[in-house]
Coordinates of C-alpha atoms in Angstrom, one line a residue:
M190 CA 146.4 -44.8 -171.5
P191 CA 147.8 -41.7 -171.5
F192 CA 145.8 -39.1 -169.1
Q193 CA 143.2 -36.9 -171.4
P194 CA 141.8 -33.8 -169.1
Y195 CA 138.7 -33.9 -171.7
R196 CA 137.1 -36.4 -174.2
H197 CA 134.3 -35.1 -176.7
S198 CA 130.7 -36.2 -176.2
A199 CA 127.7 -35.0 -178.4
G200 CA 130.3 -32.1 -180.4
A201 CA 131.2 -31.1 -176.9
L202 CA 134.5 -30.9 -175.2
R203 CA 133.8 -31.9 -171.1
P204 CA 136.6 -32.6 -168.5
S205 CA 137.0 -36.2 -167.9
P206 CA 135.5 -38.4 -165.1
L207 CA 139.5 -38.1 -163.9
Y208 CA 140.3 -34.6 -164.4
R209 CA 136.9 -34.1 -162.8
R210 CA 138.3 -36.0 -159.7
Y211 CA 141.4 -34.2 -160.3
L212 CA 139.8 -30.8 -159.8
S213 CA 137.6 -32.0 -156.8
A214 CA 141.0 -33.0 -155.0
Q215 CA 142.4 -29.6 -155.2
R216 CA 139.6 -28.1 -153.8
R217 CA 139.9 -29.8 -151.1
R218 CA 143.5 -29.1 -150.7
R219 CA 142.8 -25.7 -150.9
A220 CA 139.6 -25.6 -149.0
L221 CA 141.9 -27.8 -146.1
I222 CA 145.3 -25.0 -146.0
W223 CA 142.6 -22.2 -145.8
L224 CA 140.6 -23.9 -142.4
S225 CA 144.4 -24.9 -140.8
R226 CA 145.4 -21.5 -141.5
L227 CA 142.7 -20.3 -139.4
A228 CA 142.9 -23.4 -136.8
V229 CA 146.6 -22.0 -136.4
L230 CA 145.8 -17.9 -136.0
A231 CA 142.8 -19.6 -133.4
A232 CA 144.6 -22.1 -131.7
F233 CA 147.0 -19.1 -131.0
L234 CA 144.4 -16.5 -129.3
C235 CA 142.7 -19.0 -127.5
L236 CA 146.3 -19.6 -126.4
W237 CA 146.8 -16.0 -125.3
E238 CA 143.1 -15.4 -124.0
W239 CA 144.0 -18.4 -121.8
A240 CA 148.0 -17.6 -120.4
A241 CA 146.5 -14.3 -119.7
R242 CA 143.5 -15.3 -117.6
E243 CA 145.3 -17.8 -115.8
G244 CA 147.9 -15.8 -115.0
W245 CA 151.2 -17.2 -117.2
I246 CA 151.7 -13.9 -118.9
D247 CA 150.9 -10.4 -117.2
S248 CA 148.2 -9.0 -119.4
M249 CA 149.2 -5.5 -117.9
L250 CA 152.3 -5.7 -120.6
T251 CA 151.4 -8.3 -123.0
S252 CA 147.7 -7.7 -123.2
K253 CA 144.4 -10.0 -124.2
P254 CA 142.7 -10.5 -127.2
S255 CA 139.2 -9.7 -125.7
Q256 CA 140.9 -6.7 -124.6
L257 CA 142.2 -6.2 -127.9
W258 CA 138.1 -6.3 -129.1
T259 CA 137.4 -3.5 -126.6
S260 CA 139.7 -1.1 -127.7
F261 CA 139.5 -1.7 -131.5
R262 CA 135.5 -0.8 -130.8
E263 CA 136.3 2.0 -128.2
L264 CA 139.2 3.3 -131.9
L265 CA 136.7 3.0 -134.5
V266 CA 133.5 4.7 -132.5
E267 CA 135.8 7.4 -131.5
G268 CA 137.7 7.7 -135.6
K269 CA 141.0 7.5 -134.2
L270 CA 141.1 4.0 -136.3
L271 CA 139.5 4.8 -139.8
K272 CA 142.2 8.4 -139.7
H273 CA 145.1 7.4 -138.0
T274 CA 144.7 3.6 -140.6
W275 CA 144.1 5.5 -144.2
T276 CA 147.2 8.3 -142.6
T277 CA 148.8 4.4 -142.8
T278 CA 147.3 3.9 -145.8
L279 CA 147.9 6.8 -148.4
E280 CA 151.3 7.5 -147.3
T281 CA 151.9 3.3 -148.1
L282 CA 150.4 4.0 -151.4
V283 CA 153.1 6.9 -152.3
G284 CA 155.7 5.3 -151.2
I285 CA 155.1 2.7 -153.1
V286 CA 154.0 4.3 -156.3
V287 CA 157.7 6.7 -156.4
S288 CA 159.6 3.5 -155.8
M289 CA 158.7 2.0 -157.9
A290 CA 158.4 4.2 -160.8
L291 CA 161.3 5.9 -159.5
G292 CA 163.9 2.8 -159.5
T293 CA 162.3 1.5 -162.7
V294 CA 163.3 4.6 -164.2
I295 CA 166.9 4.0 -162.9
A296 CA 166.7 0.9 -163.4
V297 CA 165.8 1.6 -167.4
V298 CA 168.8 3.9 -167.5
F299 CA 171.2 1.9 -166.1
W300 CA 170.4 -1.6 -169.1
W301 CA 170.7 1.7 -171.0
S302 CA 173.9 3.0 -170.0
T303 CA 176.5 0.3 -169.1
F304 CA 178.7 3.1 -168.4
A305 CA 176.2 4.6 -166.4
S306 CA 175.9 1.0 -164.3
K307 CA 179.5 0.3 -163.2
V308 CA 179.9 3.5 -162.4
L309 CA 177.5 3.6 -160.0
D310 CA 176.6 0.3 -158.8
P311 CA 179.1 0.0 -155.9
Y312 CA 177.3 3.4 -155.4
M313 CA 174.1 1.5 -155.0
V314 CA 175.9 -1.9 -153.3
V315 CA 176.9 0.9 -150.5
L316 CA 173.3 2.4 -150.2
N317 CA 171.3 -0.5 -150.2
A318 CA 173.7 -1.5 -147.3
L319 CA 173.4 1.8 -145.2
P320 CA 171.4 1.6 -142.3
K321 CA 168.3 4.1 -143.8
V322 CA 167.2 4.5 -139.9
A323 CA 170.3 6.8 -139.7
L324 CA 168.7 9.2 -142.7
G325 CA 165.5 10.1 -140.9
P326 CA 166.8 12.9 -138.9
I327 CA 168.0 14.0 -142.3
F328 CA 165.1 14.0 -143.6
Y329 CA 163.7 15.7 -140.8
I330 CA 165.5 18.6 -141.2
W331 CA 164.9 18.3 -145.3
L332 CA 161.5 17.7 -145.5
G333 CA 159.2 18.6 -142.9
D334 CA 158.1 16.2 -140.3
R335 CA 155.3 14.6 -142.6
Y336 CA 157.2 14.7 -146.1
S337 CA 160.3 13.2 -144.5
I338 CA 157.1 10.0 -143.7
Y339 CA 157.9 9.6 -147.6
G340 CA 161.6 9.7 -147.9
M341 CA 161.2 7.1 -145.7
A342 CA 159.3 5.1 -147.0
V343 CA 161.3 5.8 -149.7
A344 CA 164.8 5.3 -149.8
I345 CA 164.3 2.0 -147.5
S346 CA 162.6 1.2 -151.1
V347 CA 163.9 2.7 -153.8
I348 CA 167.4 0.6 -155.1
V349 CA 166.2 -2.7 -154.1
T350 CA 163.8 -1.7 -156.8
I351 CA 166.5 -0.7 -158.8
M352 CA 168.9 -4.0 -158.1
M353 CA 166.0 -5.9 -158.5
V354 CA 164.5 -4.7 -162.2
E355 CA 168.5 -4.3 -163.5
N356 CA 168.3 -7.6 -162.3
G357 CA 165.7 -8.8 -164.4
F358 CA 166.3 -6.7 -167.4
K359 CA 170.1 -8.9 -167.6
E360 CA 168.1 -11.8 -167.3
I361 CA 166.3 -11.4 -170.1
G362 CA 167.9 -13.7 -173.3
R363 CA 170.3 -12.1 -175.3
S364 CA 169.4 -14.2 -178.4
K365 CA 166.2 -11.4 -178.8
L366 CA 167.7 -8.7 -178.5
K367 CA 170.4 -9.8 -181.0
L368 CA 168.3 -10.4 -183.1
M369 CA 165.6 -8.0 -183.4
E370 CA 168.9 -5.6 -183.4
S371 CA 169.4 -7.7 -186.7
F372 CA 166.3 -6.1 -187.7
G373 CA 167.3 -3.2 -187.3
A374 CA 165.5 -2.5 -184.1
T375 CA 166.4 1.3 -181.9
R376 CA 167.1 0.7 -178.4
T377 CA 164.2 2.4 -177.9
Q378 CA 161.9 -0.6 -180.0
M379 CA 163.9 -3.0 -177.8
L380 CA 163.0 -2.0 -174.4
R381 CA 159.0 -1.0 -175.5
M382 CA 158.1 -4.4 -177.0
V383 CA 160.8 -6.6 -175.1
I384 CA 162.4 -5.3 -172.1
L385 CA 159.0 -4.0 -170.5
P386 CA 157.0 -7.5 -171.9
A387 CA 159.4 -9.7 -170.8
S388 CA 159.8 -7.9 -167.4
I389 CA 156.1 -8.0 -165.4
P390 CA 156.4 -11.1 -163.6
N391 CA 160.5 -9.4 -161.6
W392 CA 158.1 -6.3 -161.5
I393 CA 155.1 -7.5 -159.6
A394 CA 157.6 -9.2 -157.3
T395 CA 160.1 -6.7 -156.9
L396 CA 156.1 -4.9 -156.3
K397 CA 155.6 -7.9 -153.2
V398 CA 159.0 -6.8 -151.6
N399 CA 158.3 -2.9 -151.5
V400 CA 155.1 -3.4 -150.2
G401 CA 156.5 -4.9 -147.2
L402 CA 160.0 -2.4 -147.2
T403 CA 157.8 0.7 -148.0
L404 CA 155.6 0.1 -145.2
V405 CA 158.4 -0.6 -142.8
G406 CA 159.2 3.0 -144.2
V407 CA 156.7 4.0 -143.2
I408 CA 156.4 3.3 -139.8
M409 CA 160.1 3.9 -139.1
G410 CA 158.9 7.7 -140.6
E411 CA 156.0 8.0 -138.7
F412 CA 158.1 6.8 -135.5
L413 CA 160.3 9.4 -135.7
S414 CA 158.2 12.7 -136.3
S415 CA 154.8 11.7 -137.7
K416 CA 151.5 13.1 -135.0
A417 CA 149.4 10.7 -137.1
G418 CA 149.7 7.0 -138.1
L419 CA 149.4 2.8 -137.2
G420 CA 153.0 4.1 -136.2
Y421 CA 152.1 7.4 -134.4
L422 CA 150.0 5.7 -132.6
I423 CA 152.2 2.6 -131.2
I424 CA 154.8 5.2 -129.6
Y425 CA 151.7 7.4 -127.6
G426 CA 150.7 3.4 -126.6
G427 CA 153.8 2.9 -125.6
Q428 CA 154.4 6.0 -124.2
V429 CA 150.8 6.7 -122.0
F430 CA 151.8 2.2 -121.1
Q431 CA 148.2 1.4 -123.5
M432 CA 148.8 -1.7 -124.8
N433 CA 145.3 -2.1 -125.7
M434 CA 146.3 0.4 -128.4
V435 CA 150.0 -0.8 -129.3
M436 CA 148.6 -4.4 -129.6
V437 CA 145.4 -2.9 -131.6
S438 CA 147.6 -0.7 -134.1
I439 CA 150.3 -3.2 -135.3
A440 CA 146.8 -5.9 -135.8
I441 CA 146.2 -3.6 -138.2
L442 CA 148.8 -3.0 -139.5
A443 CA 149.5 -7.2 -139.9
V444 CA 145.8 -6.3 -141.7
L445 CA 147.2 -4.1 -144.0
S446 CA 149.6 -5.1 -145.3
I447 CA 147.5 -9.1 -146.4
A448 CA 145.4 -6.5 -148.2
L449 CA 148.5 -4.4 -149.7
Y450 CA 149.9 -7.5 -150.7
G451 CA 146.5 -9.3 -152.0
L452 CA 146.0 -6.4 -154.8
V453 CA 149.4 -6.7 -155.2
N454 CA 148.4 -10.5 -156.3
L455 CA 145.2 -9.0 -158.3
L456 CA 147.4 -6.9 -160.1
G457 CA 149.7 -9.4 -161.4
A458 CA 147.5 -11.4 -162.5
W459 CA 145.7 -9.0 -165.1
L460 CA 148.7 -8.2 -166.0
K461 CA 149.7 -10.9 -167.4
R462 CA 146.7 -11.5 -168.4
K463 CA 146.7 -8.4 -170.4
N464 CA 150.1 -8.9 -172.0
H465 CA 149.4 -12.6 -173.3
F466 CA 146.3 -11.2 -175.0
E467 CA 148.4 -8.3 -176.9
S468 CA 150.4 -10.8 -177.8

């Protein structure tokens, strides 16, 4: 008997018992996955605290979870934590938007002109392989202590954006483009009606990669020149040997990266629904 997720009952479609059991099993599996993740985190924190209390590790060098909570509350009450977290968040968001917009525009230019793509492709490879931290002093001299952070963030992520978006353009079925061309469609129409809508999954994947890359660029920039931000807190805490401040800043960075990644997932789901509805 074939699997039937829905069946007619009193003139309405209702989930079959087998399908309801399947959905219930999936919900239990998702709950088990989340509980396992929390259990791993709790076990790590407990082991860290226990090792510090027993003297297996030097809490002066590694801190411990109980001290982190105390430092977190102190920084929060003083207003430093919100200020520095917002600074890093704003710099990261600006870096993501600029790198995605600039990278997408350049990828469109490369798709439009294969000549430009072939000429500049070796330079893209070299720039992608170049250690971006070497550009920090140059950006500092050119852009100053504040805007050099944005320069670092964009420099790290824009080349990856160009390469991933351009490859996504190339992977789109040529048969669709040939069909549109046979009906007299212009390059602009093909770009607007086929290339860009079909590239949404690849664009979201690129955005997910850029969350991490841009955050790395922002922290590197703050290490070099900033007077505010989580990167500044990490450097300052290391200089005055306050490892609690360093560890709290790293924990906030982890939470920030999770939050940004979650926002990208929500944006991707919305774009897919919107594109499916319009198509």
